[in-house]
mmCIF file of C-alpha atoms in Angstrom:
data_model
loop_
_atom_site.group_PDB
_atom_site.id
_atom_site.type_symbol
_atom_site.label_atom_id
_atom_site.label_comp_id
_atom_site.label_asym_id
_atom_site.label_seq_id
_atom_site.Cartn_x
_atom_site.Cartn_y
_atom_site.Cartn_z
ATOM 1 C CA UNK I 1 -110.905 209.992 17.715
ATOM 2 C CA UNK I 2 -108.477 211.310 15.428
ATOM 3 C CA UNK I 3 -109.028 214.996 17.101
ATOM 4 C CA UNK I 4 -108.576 213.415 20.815
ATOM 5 C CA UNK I 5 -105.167 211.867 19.122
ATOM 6 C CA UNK I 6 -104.021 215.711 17.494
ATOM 7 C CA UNK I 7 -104.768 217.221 20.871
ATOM 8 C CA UNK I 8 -102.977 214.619 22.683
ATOM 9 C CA UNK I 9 -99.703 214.768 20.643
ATOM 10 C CA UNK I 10 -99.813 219.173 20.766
ATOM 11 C CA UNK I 11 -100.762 218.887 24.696
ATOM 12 C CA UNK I 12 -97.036 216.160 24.627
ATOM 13 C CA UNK I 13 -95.326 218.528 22.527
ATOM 14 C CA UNK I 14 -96.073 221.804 23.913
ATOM 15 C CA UNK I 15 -95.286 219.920 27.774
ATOM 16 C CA UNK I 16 -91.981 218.869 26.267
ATOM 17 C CA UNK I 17 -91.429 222.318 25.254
ATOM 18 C CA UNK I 18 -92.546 223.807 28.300
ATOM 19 C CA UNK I 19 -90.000 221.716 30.483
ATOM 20 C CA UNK I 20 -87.335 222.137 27.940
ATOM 21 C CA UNK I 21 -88.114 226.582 28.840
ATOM 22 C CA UNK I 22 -87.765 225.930 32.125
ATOM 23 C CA UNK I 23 -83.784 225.145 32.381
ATOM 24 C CA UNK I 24 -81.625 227.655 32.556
ATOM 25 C CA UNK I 25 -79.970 229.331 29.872
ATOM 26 C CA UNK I 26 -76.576 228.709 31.896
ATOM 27 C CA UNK I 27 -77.177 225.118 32.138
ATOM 28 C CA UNK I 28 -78.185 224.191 28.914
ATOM 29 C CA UNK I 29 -74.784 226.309 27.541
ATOM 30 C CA UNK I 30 -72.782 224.344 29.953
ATOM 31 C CA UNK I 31 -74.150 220.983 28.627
ATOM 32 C CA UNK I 32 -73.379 222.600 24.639
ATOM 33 C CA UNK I 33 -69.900 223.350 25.916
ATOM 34 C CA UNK I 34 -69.025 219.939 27.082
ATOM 35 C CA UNK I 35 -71.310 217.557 24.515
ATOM 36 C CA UNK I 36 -71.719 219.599 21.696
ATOM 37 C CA UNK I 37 -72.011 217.087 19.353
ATOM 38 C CA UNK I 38 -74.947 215.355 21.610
ATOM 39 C CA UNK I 39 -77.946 213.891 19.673
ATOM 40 C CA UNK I 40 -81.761 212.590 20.697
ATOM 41 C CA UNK I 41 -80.985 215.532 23.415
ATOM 42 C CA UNK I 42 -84.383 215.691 25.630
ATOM 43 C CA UNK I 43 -84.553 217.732 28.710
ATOM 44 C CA UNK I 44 -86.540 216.949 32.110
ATOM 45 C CA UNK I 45 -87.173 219.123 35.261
ATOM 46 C CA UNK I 46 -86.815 217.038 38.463
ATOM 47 C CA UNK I 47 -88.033 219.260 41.379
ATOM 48 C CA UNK I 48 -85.061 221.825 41.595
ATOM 49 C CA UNK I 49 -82.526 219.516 39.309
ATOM 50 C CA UNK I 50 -82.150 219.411 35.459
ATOM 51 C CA UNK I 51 -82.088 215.786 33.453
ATOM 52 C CA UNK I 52 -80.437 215.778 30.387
ATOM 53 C CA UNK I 53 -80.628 212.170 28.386
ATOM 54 C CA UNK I 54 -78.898 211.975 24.542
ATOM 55 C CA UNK I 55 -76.746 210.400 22.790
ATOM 56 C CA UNK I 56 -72.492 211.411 22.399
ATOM 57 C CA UNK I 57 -70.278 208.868 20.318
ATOM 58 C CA UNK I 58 -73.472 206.175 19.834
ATOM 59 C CA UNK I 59 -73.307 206.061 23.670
ATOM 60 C CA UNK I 60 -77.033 207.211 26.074
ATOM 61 C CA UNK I 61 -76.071 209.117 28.504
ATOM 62 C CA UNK I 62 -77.443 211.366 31.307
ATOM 63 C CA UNK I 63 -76.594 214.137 33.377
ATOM 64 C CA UNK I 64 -78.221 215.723 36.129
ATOM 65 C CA UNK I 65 -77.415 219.599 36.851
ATOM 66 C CA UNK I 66 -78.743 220.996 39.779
ATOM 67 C CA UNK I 67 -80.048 224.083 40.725
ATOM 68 C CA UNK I 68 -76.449 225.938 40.040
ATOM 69 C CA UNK I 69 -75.745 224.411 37.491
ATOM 70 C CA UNK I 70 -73.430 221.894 38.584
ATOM 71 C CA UNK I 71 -73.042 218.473 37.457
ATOM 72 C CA UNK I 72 -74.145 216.315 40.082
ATOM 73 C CA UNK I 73 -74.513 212.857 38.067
ATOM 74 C CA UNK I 74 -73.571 211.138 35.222
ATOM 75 C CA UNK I 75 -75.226 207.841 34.107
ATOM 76 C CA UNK I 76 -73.406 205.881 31.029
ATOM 77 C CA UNK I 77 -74.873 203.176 29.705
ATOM 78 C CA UNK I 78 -72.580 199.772 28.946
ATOM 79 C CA UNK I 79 -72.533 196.865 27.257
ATOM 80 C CA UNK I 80 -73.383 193.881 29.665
ATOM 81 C CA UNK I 81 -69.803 192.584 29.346
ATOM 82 C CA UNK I 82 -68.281 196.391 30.454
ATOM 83 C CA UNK I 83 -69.820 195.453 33.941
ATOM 84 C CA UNK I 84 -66.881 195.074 36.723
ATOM 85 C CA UNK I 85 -66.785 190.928 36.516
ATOM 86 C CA UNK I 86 -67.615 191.276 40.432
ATOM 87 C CA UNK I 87 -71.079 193.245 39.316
ATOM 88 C CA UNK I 88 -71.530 190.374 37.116
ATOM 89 C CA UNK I 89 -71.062 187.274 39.287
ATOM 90 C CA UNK I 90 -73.143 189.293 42.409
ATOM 91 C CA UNK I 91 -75.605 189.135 39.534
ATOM 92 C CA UNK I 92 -75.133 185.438 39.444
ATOM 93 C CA UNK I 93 -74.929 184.736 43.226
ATOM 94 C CA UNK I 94 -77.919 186.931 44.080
ATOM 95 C CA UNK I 95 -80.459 186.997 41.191
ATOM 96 C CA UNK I 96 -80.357 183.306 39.966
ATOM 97 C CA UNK I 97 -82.752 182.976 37.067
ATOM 98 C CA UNK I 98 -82.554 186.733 36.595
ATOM 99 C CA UNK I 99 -81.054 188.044 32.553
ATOM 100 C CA UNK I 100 -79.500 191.704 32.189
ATOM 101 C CA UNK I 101 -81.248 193.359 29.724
ATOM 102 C CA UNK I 102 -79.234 196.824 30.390
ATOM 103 C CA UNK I 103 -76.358 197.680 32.222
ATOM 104 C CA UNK I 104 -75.054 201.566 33.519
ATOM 105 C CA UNK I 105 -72.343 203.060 35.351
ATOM 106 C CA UNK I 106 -73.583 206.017 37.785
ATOM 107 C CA UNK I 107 -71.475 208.505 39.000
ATOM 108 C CA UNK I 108 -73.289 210.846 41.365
ATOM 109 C CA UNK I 109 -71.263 212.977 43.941
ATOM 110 C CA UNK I 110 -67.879 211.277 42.883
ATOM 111 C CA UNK I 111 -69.159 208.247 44.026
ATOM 112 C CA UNK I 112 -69.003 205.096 41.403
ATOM 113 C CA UNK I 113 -71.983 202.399 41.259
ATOM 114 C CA UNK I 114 -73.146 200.413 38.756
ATOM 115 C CA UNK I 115 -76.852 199.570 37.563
ATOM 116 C CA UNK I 116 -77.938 196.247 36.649
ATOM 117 C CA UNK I 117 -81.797 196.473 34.784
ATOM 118 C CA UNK I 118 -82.933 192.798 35.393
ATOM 119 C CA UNK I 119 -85.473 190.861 33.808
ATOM 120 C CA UNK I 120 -87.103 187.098 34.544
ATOM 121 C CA UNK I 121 -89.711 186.205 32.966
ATOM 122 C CA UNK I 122 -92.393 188.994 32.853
ATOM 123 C CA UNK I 123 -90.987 190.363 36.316
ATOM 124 C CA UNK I 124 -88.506 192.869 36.090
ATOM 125 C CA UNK I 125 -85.810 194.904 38.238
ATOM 126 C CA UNK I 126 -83.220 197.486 39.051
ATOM 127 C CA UNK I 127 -80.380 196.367 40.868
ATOM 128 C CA UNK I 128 -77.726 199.145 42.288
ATOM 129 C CA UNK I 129 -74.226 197.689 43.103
ATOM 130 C CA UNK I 130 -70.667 199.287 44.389
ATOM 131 C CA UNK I 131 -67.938 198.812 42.031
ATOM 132 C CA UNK I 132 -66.497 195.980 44.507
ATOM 133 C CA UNK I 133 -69.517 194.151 43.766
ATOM 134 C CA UNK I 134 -71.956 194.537 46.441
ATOM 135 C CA UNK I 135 -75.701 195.248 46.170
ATOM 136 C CA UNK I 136 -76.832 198.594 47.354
ATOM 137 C CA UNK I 137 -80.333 199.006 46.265
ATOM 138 C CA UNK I 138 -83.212 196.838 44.452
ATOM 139 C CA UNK I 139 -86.031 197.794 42.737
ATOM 140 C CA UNK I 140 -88.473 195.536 41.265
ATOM 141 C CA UNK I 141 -90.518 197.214 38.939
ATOM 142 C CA UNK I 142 -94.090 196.588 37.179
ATOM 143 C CA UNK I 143 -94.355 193.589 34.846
ATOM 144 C CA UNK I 144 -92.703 193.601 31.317
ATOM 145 C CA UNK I 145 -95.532 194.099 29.462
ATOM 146 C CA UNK I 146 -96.662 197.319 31.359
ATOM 147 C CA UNK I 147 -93.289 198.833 31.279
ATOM 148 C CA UNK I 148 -92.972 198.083 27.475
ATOM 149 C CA UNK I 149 -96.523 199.334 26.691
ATOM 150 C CA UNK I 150 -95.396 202.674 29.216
ATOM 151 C CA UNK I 151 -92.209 202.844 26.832
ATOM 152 C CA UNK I 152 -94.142 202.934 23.104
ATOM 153 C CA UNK I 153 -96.387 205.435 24.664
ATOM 154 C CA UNK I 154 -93.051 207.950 25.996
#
């Protein structure tokens, strides 16, 4: 058991290493350039994009590159009470019953929206709104308990 659990975490780590190798020098310099006191910084490939996610001023934060390098979006997470108060009461109107648990402000394309990560109960969901307030996009995702046991295992 214990070897299954060594081979496991070098398999994790060498993958994590191996997507990490696979973003362009020019990229990764441009992200130093602009964040370069970024912590926690962990790199994904997304089919032809780049993910970065870390940390700048105690703040998560991620930025997708594309293939060119350019900064296509920026996700910033905030503090329940930073959502627009019109985010907030669609929130309300729409989800009665329905807690925020985390809160972001997307900018993808120069285009503002905000994310609202929803929880009731053991259900929980993603709810995309414009910055006047209306709801773009929902996503209900898998039960607390799976996403939480996903989340220890990441």
């Amino acid at each position: 058991m214990k070897k299954l659990f060594v081979i496991a975490l070098i398999l994790s780590v060498g993958s994590l290493f191996a997507q990490e190798s696979k973003v362009p020098a020019q990229t990764k310099a441009k992200f130093k350039a602009l964040y370069p006191h970024a912590e926690k910084v962990k790199w994904d490939v997304e089919k032809t994009d780049y993910e970065v996610n870390f940390e700048a001023d105690d703040v998560e934060t991620s930025l997708l590159f594309n293939s060119k390098g350019d900064i296509v979006e920026v996700e910033t997470a905030l503090e329940e009470d930073d959502l627009p108060g019109v985010v907030e009461k669609s929130v309300e109107k729409n989800f009665k019953g329905w807690e925020i648990k985390e809160a972001a402000k997307i900018v993808r394309n120069g285009k503002t929206t905000f994310e609202a990560e929803l929880e009731k109960g053991e259900k929980m969901m993603d709810a995309i709104f414009t910055p006047n307030g209306k709801l773009v996009k929902k996503t209900v995702n898998k039960e607390k308990d799976e996403k939480n046991n996903k989340d220890e295992k990441d």
